[in-house]
JSON list of C-alpha atoms in Angstrom, two decimals:
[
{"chain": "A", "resi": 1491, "resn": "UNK", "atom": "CA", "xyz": [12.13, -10.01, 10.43]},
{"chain": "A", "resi": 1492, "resn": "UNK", "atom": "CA", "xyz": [8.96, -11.99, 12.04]},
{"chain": "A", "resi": 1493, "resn": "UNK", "atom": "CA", "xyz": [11.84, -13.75, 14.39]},
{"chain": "A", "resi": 1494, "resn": "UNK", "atom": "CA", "xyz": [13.77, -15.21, 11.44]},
{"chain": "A", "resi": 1495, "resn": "UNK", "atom": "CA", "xyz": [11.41, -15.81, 9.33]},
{"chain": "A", "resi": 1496, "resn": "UNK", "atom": "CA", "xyz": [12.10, -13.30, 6.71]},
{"chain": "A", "resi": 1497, "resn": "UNK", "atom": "CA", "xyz": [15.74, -12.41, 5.66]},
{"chain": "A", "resi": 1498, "resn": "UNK", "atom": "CA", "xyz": [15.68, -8.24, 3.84]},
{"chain": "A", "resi": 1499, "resn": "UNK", "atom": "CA", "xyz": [17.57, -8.19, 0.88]},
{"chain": "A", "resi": 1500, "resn": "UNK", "atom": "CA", "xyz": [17.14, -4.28, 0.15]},
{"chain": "A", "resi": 1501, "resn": "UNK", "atom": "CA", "xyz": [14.79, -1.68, -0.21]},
{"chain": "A", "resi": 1502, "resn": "UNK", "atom": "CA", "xyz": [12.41, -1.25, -2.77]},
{"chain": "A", "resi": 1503, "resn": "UNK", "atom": "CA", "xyz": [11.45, 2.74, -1.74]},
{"chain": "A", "resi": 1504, "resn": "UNK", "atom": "CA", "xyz": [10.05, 4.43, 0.91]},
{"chain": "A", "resi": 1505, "resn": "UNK", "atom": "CA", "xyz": [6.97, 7.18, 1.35]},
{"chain": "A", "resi": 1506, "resn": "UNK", "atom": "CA", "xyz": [5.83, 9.39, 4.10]},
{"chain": "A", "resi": 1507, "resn": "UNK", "atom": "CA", "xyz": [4.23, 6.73, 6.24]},
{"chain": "A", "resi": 1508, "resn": "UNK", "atom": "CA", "xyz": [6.37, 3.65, 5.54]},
{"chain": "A", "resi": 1509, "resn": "UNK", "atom": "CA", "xyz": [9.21, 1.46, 3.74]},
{"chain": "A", "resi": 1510, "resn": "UNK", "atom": "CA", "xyz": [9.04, -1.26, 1.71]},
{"chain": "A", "resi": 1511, "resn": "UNK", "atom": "CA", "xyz": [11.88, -4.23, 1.51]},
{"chain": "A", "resi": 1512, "resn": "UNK", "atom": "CA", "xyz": [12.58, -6.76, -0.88]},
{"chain": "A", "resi": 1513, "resn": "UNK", "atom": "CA", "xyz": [12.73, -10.14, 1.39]},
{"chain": "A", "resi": 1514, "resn": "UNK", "atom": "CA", "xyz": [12.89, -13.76, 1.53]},
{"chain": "A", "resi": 1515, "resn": "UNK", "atom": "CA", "xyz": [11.02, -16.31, 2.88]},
{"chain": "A", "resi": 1516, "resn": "UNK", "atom": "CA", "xyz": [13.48, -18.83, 4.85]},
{"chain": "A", "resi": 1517, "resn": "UNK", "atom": "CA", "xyz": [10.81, -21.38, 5.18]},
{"chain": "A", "resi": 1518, "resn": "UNK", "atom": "CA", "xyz": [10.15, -21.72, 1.52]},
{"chain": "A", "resi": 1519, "resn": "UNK", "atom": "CA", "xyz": [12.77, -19.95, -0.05]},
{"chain": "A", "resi": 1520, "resn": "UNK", "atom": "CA", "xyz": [10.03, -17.27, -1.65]},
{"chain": "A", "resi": 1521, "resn": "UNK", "atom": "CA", "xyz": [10.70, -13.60, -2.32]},
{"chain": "A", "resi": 1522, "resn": "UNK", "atom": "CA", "xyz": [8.54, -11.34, -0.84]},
{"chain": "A", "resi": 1523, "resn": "UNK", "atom": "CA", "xyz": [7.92, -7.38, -0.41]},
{"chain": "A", "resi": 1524, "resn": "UNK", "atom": "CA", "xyz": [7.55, -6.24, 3.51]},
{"chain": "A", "resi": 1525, "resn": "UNK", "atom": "CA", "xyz": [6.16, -3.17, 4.12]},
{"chain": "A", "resi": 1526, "resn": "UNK", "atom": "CA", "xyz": [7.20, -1.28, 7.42]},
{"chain": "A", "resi": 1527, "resn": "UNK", "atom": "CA", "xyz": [5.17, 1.38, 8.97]},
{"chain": "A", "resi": 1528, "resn": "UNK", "atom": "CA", "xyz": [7.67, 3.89, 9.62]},
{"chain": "A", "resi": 1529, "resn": "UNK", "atom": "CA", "xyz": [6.38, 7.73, 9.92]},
{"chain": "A", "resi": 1530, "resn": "UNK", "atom": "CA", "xyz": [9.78, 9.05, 8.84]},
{"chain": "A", "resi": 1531, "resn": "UNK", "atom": "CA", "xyz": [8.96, 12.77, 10.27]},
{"chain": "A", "resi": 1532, "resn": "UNK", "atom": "CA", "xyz": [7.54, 11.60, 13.79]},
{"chain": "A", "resi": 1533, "resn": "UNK", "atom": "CA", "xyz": [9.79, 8.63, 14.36]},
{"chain": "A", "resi": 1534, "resn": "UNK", "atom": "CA", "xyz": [13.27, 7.50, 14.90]},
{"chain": "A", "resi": 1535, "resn": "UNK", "atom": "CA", "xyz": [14.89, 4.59, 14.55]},
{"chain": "A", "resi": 1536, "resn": "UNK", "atom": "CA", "xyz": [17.51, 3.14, 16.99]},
{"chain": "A", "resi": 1537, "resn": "UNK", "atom": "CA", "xyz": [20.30, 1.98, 14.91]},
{"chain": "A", "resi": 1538, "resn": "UNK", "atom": "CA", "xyz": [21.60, -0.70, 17.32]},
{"chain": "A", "resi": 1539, "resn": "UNK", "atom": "CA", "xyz": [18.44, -2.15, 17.77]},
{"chain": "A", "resi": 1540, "resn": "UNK", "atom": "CA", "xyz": [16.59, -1.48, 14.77]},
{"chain": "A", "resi": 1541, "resn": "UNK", "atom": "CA", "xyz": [13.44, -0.36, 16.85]},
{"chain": "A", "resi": 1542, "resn": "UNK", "atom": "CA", "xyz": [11.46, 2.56, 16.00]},
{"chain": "A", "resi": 1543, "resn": "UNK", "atom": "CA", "xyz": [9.80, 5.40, 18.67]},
{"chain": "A", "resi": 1544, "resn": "UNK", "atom": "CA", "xyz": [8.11, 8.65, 18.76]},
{"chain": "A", "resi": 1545, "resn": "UNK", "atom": "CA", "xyz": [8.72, 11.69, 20.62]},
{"chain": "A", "resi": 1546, "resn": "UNK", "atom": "CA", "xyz": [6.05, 12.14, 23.51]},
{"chain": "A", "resi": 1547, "resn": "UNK", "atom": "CA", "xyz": [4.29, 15.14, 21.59]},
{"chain": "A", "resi": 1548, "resn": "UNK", "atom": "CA", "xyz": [3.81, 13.08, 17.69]},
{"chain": "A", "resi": 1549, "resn": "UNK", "atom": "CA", "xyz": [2.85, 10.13, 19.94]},
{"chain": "A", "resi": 1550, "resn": "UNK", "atom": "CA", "xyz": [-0.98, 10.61, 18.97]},
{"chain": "A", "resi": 1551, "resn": "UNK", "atom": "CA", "xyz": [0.02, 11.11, 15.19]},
{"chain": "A", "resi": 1552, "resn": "UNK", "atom": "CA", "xyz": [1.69, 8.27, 15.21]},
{"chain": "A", "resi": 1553, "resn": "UNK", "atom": "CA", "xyz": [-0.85, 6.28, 16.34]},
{"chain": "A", "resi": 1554, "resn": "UNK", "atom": "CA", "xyz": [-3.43, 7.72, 13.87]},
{"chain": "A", "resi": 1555, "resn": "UNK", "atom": "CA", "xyz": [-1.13, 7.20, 11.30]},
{"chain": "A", "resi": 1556, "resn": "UNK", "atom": "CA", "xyz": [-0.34, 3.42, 12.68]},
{"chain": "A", "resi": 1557, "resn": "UNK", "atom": "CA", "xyz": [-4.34, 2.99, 12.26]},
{"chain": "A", "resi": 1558, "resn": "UNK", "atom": "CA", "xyz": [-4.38, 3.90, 8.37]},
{"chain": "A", "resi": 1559, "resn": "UNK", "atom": "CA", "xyz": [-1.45, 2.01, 7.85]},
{"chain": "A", "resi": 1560, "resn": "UNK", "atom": "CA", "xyz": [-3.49, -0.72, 8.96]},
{"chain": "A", "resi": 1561, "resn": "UNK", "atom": "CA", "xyz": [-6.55, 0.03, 7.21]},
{"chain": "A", "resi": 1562, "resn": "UNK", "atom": "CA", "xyz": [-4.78, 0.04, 4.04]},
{"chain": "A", "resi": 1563, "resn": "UNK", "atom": "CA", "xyz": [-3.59, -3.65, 4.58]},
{"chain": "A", "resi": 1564, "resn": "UNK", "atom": "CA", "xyz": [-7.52, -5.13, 5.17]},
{"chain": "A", "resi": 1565, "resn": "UNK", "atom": "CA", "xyz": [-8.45, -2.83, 1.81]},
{"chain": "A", "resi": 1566, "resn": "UNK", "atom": "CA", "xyz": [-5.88, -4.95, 0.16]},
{"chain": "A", "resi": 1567, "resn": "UNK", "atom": "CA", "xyz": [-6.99, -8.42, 1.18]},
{"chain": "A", "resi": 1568, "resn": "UNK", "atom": "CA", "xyz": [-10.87, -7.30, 1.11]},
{"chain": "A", "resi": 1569, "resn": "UNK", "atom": "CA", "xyz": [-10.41, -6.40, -2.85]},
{"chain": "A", "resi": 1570, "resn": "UNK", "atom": "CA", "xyz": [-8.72, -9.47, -3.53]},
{"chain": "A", "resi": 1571, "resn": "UNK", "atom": "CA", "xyz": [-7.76, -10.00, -7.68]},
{"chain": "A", "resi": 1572, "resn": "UNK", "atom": "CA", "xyz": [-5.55, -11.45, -9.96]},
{"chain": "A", "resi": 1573, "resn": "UNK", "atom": "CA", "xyz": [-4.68, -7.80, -10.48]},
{"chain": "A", "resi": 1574, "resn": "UNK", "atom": "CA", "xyz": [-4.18, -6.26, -6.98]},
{"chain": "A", "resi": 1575, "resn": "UNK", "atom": "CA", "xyz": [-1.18, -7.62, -5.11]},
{"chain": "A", "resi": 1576, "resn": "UNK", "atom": "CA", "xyz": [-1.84, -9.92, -2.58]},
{"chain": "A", "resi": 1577, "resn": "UNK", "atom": "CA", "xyz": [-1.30, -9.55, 1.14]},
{"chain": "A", "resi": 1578, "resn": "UNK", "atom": "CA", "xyz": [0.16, -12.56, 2.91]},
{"chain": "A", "resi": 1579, "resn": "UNK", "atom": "CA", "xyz": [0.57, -12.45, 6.90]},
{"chain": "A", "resi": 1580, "resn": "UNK", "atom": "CA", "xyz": [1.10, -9.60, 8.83]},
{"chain": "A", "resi": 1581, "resn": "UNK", "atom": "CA", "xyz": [3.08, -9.10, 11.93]},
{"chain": "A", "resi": 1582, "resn": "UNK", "atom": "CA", "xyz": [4.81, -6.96, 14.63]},
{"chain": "A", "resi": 1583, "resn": "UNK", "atom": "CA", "xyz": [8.04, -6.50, 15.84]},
{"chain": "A", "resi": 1584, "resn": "UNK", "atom": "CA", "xyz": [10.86, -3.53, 15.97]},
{"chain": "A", "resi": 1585, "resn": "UNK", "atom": "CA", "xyz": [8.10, -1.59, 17.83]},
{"chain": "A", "resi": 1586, "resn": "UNK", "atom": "CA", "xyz": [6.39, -1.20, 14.96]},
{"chain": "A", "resi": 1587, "resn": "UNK", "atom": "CA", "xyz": [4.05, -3.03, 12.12]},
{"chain": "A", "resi": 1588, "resn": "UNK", "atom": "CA", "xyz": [4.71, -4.96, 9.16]},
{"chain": "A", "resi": 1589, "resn": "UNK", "atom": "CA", "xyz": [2.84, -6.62, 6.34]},
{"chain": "A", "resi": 1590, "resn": "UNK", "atom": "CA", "xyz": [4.31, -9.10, 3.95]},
{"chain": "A", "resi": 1591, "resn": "UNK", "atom": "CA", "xyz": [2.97, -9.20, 0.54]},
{"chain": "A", "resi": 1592, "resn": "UNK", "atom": "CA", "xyz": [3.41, -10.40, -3.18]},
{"chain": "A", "resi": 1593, "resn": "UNK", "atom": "CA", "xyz": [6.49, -9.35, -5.06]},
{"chain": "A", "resi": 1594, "resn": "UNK", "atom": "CA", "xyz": [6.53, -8.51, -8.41]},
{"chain": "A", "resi": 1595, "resn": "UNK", "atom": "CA", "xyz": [9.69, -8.77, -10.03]},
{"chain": "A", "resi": 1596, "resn": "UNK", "atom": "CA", "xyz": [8.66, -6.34, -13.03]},
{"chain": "A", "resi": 1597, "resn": "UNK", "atom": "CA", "xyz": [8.82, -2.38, -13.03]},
{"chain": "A", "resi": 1598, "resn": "UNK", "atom": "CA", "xyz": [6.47, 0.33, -12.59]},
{"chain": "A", "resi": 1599, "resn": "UNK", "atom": "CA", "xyz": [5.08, 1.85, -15.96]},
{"chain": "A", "resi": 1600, "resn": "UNK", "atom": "CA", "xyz": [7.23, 5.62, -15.60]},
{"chain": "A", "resi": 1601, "resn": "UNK", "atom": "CA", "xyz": [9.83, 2.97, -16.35]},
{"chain": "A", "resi": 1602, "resn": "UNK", "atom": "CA", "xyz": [8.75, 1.09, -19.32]},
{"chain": "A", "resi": 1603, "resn": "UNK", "atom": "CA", "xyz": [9.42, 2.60, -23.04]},
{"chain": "A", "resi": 1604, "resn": "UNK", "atom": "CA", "xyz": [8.24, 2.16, -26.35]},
{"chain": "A", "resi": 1605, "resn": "UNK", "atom": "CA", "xyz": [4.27, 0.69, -25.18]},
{"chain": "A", "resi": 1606, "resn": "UNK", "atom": "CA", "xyz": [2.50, 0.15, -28.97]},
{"chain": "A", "resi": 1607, "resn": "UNK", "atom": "CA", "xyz": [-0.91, 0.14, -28.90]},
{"chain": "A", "resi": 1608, "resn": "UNK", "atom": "CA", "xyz": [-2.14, -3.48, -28.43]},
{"chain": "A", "resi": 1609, "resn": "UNK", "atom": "CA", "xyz": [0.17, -2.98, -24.59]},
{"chain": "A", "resi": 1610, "resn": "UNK", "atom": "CA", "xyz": [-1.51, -0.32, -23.30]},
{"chain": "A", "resi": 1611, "resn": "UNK", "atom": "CA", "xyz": [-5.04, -1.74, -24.13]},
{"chain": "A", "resi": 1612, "resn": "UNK", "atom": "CA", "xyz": [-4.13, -5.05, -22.73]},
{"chain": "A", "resi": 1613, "resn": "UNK", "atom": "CA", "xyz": [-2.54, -3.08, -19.38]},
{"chain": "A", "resi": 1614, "resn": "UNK", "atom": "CA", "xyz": [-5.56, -0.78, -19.17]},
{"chain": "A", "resi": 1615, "resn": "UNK", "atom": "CA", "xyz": [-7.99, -3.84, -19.14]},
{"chain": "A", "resi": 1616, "resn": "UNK", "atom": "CA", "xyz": [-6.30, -5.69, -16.50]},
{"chain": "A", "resi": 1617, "resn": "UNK", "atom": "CA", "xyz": [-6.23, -2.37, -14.35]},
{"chain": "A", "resi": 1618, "resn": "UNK", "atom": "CA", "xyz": [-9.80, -1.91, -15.36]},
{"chain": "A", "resi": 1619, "resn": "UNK", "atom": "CA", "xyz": [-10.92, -5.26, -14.06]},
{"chain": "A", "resi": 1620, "resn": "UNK", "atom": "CA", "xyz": [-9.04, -4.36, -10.59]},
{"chain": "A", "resi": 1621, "resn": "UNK", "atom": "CA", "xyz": [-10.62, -1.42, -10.30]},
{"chain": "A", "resi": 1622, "resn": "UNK", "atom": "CA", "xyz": [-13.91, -2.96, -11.23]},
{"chain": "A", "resi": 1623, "resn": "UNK", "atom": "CA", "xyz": [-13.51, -5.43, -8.10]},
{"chain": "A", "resi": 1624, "resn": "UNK", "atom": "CA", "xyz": [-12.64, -2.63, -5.85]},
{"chain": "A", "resi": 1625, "resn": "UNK", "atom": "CA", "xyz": [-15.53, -0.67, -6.59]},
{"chain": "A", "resi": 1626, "resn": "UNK", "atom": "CA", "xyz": [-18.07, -3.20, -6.34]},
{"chain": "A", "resi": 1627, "resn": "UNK", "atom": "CA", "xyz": [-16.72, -3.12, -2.47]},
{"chain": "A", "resi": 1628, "resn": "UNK", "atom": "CA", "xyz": [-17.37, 0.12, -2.71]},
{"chain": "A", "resi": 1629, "resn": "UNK", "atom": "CA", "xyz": [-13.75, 1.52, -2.18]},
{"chain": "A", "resi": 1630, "resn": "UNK", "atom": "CA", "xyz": [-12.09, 4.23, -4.64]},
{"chain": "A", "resi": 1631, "resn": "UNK", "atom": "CA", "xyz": [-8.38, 3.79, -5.06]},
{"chain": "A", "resi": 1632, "resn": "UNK", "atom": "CA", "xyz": [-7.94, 7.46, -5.55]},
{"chain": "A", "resi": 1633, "resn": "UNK", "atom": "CA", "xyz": [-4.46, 7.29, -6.73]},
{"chain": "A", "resi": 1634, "resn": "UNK", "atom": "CA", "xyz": [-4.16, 5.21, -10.28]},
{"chain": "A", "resi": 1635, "resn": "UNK", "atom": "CA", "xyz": [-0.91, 6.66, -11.87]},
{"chain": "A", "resi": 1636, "resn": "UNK", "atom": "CA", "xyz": [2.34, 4.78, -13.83]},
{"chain": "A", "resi": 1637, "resn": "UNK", "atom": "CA", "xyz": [4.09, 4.67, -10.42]},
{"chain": "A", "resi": 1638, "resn": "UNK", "atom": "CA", "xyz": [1.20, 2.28, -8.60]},
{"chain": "A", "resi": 1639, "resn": "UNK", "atom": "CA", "xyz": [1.27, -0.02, -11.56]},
{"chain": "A", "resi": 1640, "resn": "UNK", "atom": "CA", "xyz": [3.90, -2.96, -12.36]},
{"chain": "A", "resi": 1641, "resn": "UNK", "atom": "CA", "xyz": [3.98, -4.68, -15.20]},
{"chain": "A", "resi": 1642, "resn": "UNK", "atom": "CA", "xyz": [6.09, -7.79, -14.92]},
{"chain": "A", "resi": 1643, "resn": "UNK", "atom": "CA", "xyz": [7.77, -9.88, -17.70]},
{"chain": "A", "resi": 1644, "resn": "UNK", "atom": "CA", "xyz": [4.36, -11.76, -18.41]},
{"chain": "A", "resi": 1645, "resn": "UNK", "atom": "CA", "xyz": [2.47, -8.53, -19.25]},
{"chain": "A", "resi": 1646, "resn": "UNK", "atom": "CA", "xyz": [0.63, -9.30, -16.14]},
{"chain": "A", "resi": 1647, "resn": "UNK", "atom": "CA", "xyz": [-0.09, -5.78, -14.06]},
{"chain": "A", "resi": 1648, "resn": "UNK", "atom": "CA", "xyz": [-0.84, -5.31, -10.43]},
{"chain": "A", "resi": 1649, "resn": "UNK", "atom": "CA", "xyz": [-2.32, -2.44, -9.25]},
{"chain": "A", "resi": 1650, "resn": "UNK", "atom": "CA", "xyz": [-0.41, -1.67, -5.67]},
{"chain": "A", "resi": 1651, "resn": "UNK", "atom": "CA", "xyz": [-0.30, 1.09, -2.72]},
{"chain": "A", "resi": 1652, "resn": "UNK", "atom": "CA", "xyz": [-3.89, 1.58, -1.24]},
{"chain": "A", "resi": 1653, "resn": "UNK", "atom": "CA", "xyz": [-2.63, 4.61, 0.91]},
{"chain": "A", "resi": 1654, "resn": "UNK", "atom": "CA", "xyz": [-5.33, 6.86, -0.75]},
{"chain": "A", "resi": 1655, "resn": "UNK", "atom": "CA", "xyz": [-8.01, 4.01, -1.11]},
{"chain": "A", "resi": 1656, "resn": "UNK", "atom": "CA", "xyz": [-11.61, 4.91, 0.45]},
{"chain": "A", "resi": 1657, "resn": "UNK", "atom": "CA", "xyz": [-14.95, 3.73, 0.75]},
{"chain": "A", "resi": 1658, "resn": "UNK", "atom": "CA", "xyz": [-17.59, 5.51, -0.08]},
{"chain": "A", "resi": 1659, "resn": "UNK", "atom": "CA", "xyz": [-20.69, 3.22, 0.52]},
{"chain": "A", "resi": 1660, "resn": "UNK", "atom": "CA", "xyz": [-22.63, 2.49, 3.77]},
{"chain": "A", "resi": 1661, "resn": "UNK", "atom": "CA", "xyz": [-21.34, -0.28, 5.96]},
{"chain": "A", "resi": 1662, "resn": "UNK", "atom": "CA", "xyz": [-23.36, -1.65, 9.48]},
{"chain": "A", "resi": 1663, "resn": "UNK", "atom": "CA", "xyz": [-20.23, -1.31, 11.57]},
{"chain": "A", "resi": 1664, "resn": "UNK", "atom": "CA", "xyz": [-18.94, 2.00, 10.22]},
{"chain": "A", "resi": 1665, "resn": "UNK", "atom": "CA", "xyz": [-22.22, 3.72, 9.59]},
{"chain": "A", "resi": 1666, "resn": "UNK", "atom": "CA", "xyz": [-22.18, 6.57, 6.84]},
{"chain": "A", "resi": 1667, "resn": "UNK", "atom": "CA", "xyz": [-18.68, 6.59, 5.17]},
{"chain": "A", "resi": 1668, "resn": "UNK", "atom": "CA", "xyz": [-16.13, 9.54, 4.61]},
{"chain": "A", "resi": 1669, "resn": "UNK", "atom": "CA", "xyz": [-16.93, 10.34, 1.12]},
{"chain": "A", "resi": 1670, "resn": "UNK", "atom": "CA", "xyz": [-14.68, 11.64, -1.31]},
{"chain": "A", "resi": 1671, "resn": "UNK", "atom": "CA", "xyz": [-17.09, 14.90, -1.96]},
{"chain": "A", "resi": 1672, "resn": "UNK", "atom": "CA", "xyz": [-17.56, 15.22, 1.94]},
{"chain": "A", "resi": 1673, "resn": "UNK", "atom": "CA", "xyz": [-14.08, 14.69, 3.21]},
{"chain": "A", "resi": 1674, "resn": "UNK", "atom": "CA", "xyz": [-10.70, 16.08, 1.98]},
{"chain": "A", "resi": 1675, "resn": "UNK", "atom": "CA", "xyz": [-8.62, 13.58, 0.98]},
{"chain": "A", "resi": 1676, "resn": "UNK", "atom": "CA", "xyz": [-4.78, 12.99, 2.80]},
{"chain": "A", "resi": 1677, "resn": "UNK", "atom": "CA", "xyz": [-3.11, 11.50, 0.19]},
{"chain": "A", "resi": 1678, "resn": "UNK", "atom": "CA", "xyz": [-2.80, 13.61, -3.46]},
{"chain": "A", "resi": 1679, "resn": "UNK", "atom": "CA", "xyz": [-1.27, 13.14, -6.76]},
{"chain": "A", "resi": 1680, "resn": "UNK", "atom": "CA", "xyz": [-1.40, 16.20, -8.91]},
{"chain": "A", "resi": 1681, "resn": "UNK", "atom": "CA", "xyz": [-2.49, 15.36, -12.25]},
{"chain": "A", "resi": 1682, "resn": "UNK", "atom": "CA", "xyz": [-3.94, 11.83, -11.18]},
{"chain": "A", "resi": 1683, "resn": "UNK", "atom": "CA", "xyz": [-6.01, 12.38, -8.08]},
{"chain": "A", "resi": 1684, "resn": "UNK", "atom": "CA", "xyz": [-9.80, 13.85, -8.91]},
{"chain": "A", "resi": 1685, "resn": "UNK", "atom": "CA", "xyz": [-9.71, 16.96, -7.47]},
{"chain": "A", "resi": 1686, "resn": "UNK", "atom": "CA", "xyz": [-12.90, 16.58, -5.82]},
{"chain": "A", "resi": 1687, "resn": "UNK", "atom": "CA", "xyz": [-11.64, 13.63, -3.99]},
{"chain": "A", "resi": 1688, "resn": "UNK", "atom": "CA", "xyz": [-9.53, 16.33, -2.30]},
{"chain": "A", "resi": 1689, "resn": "UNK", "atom": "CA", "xyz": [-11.20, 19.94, -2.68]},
{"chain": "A", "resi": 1690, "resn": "UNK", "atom": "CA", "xyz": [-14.24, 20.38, -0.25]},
{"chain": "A", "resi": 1691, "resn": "UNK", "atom": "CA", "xyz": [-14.53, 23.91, -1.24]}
]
């Protein structure tokens, strides 16, 4: 990927609106995570070519969907912390868009057993102080849960996947925000999600 630049080693998992590879840097030899916009029910991908299109009708979609991708990239590098992974360069190619990022070579917390006490306080304070920097830009990740947090073998964890991040303040060149109250929410995690980040009834 990025014309030679990055070599994939695998996949790391997919959603709804993208993939996400396990890569390396050729020009310094470090391992990164890529993350591909790929809209895996409006898009196909041509298997000799590796480049990705939509039908004529999801062509709008696509593009709306192409937009948040985006979005969700600048929320990453605007609430920069220790605690948040970082965002490095991002690029196009494959008729699509990519962004490479920090990878953590931990696991998620549905994966890790037998937390005692003195763990989970030290985990919830670093994910507090993440969250802390994101909402004094005024942005509401929205979707906190075991999956979106990896824990590597330092005990350092990184909040990751701003998909259902939002701000909720006032900003000159967007005007009045979509609110979570105002505006139902895409992206929902039963059990995690607030509900009224999602319920406009």
């Amino acid at each position: 990927l990025n014309k030679g630049k990055y070599t994939v080693e695998g996949v790391i998992g997919h959603g709804g609106f993208g993939k996400v590879y396990k890569a390396r840097n050729e020009e310094t030899g470090e391992i990164v995570a890529i993350k591909e916009f790929f809209y895996h029910s409006r898009q196909v991908r041509d298997p000799e070519t590796n480049n990705v299109r939509a039908n004529f009708a999801d062509i709008g979609y696509v593009d709306d969907a192409k937009d948040k991708f985006r979005r969700e990239r600048d929320k990453i590098k605007e609430c920069a912390h220790g605690n948040i992974v970082k965002v490095y360069e991002e690029f196009e190619e494959n008729n699509t868009c990519y962004y490479a990022m920090e990878y953590i070579d931990g696991e998620n917390l549905v994966n890790k057993k037998g937390i005692g006490e003195r763990e989970a306080l030290a985990i919830i304070r670093q994910v507090a102080e993440a969250l802390k920097t994101m909402h004094e830009k005024r942005y509401n990740h929205s979707d906190v849960k075991p999956q979106n947090i990896l824990l590597d073998s330092n005990g350092v964890a990184t909040l990751i996947d701003f998909g259902g991040a939002h701000y909720y303040g006032y900003d000159n060149d967007e005007g009045v925000s979509i609110s979570g109250n105002s505006v139902a929410m895409k992206i929902e995690s039963p059990g995690y999600t607030p509900k009224c980040a999602y319920n406009t009834q």
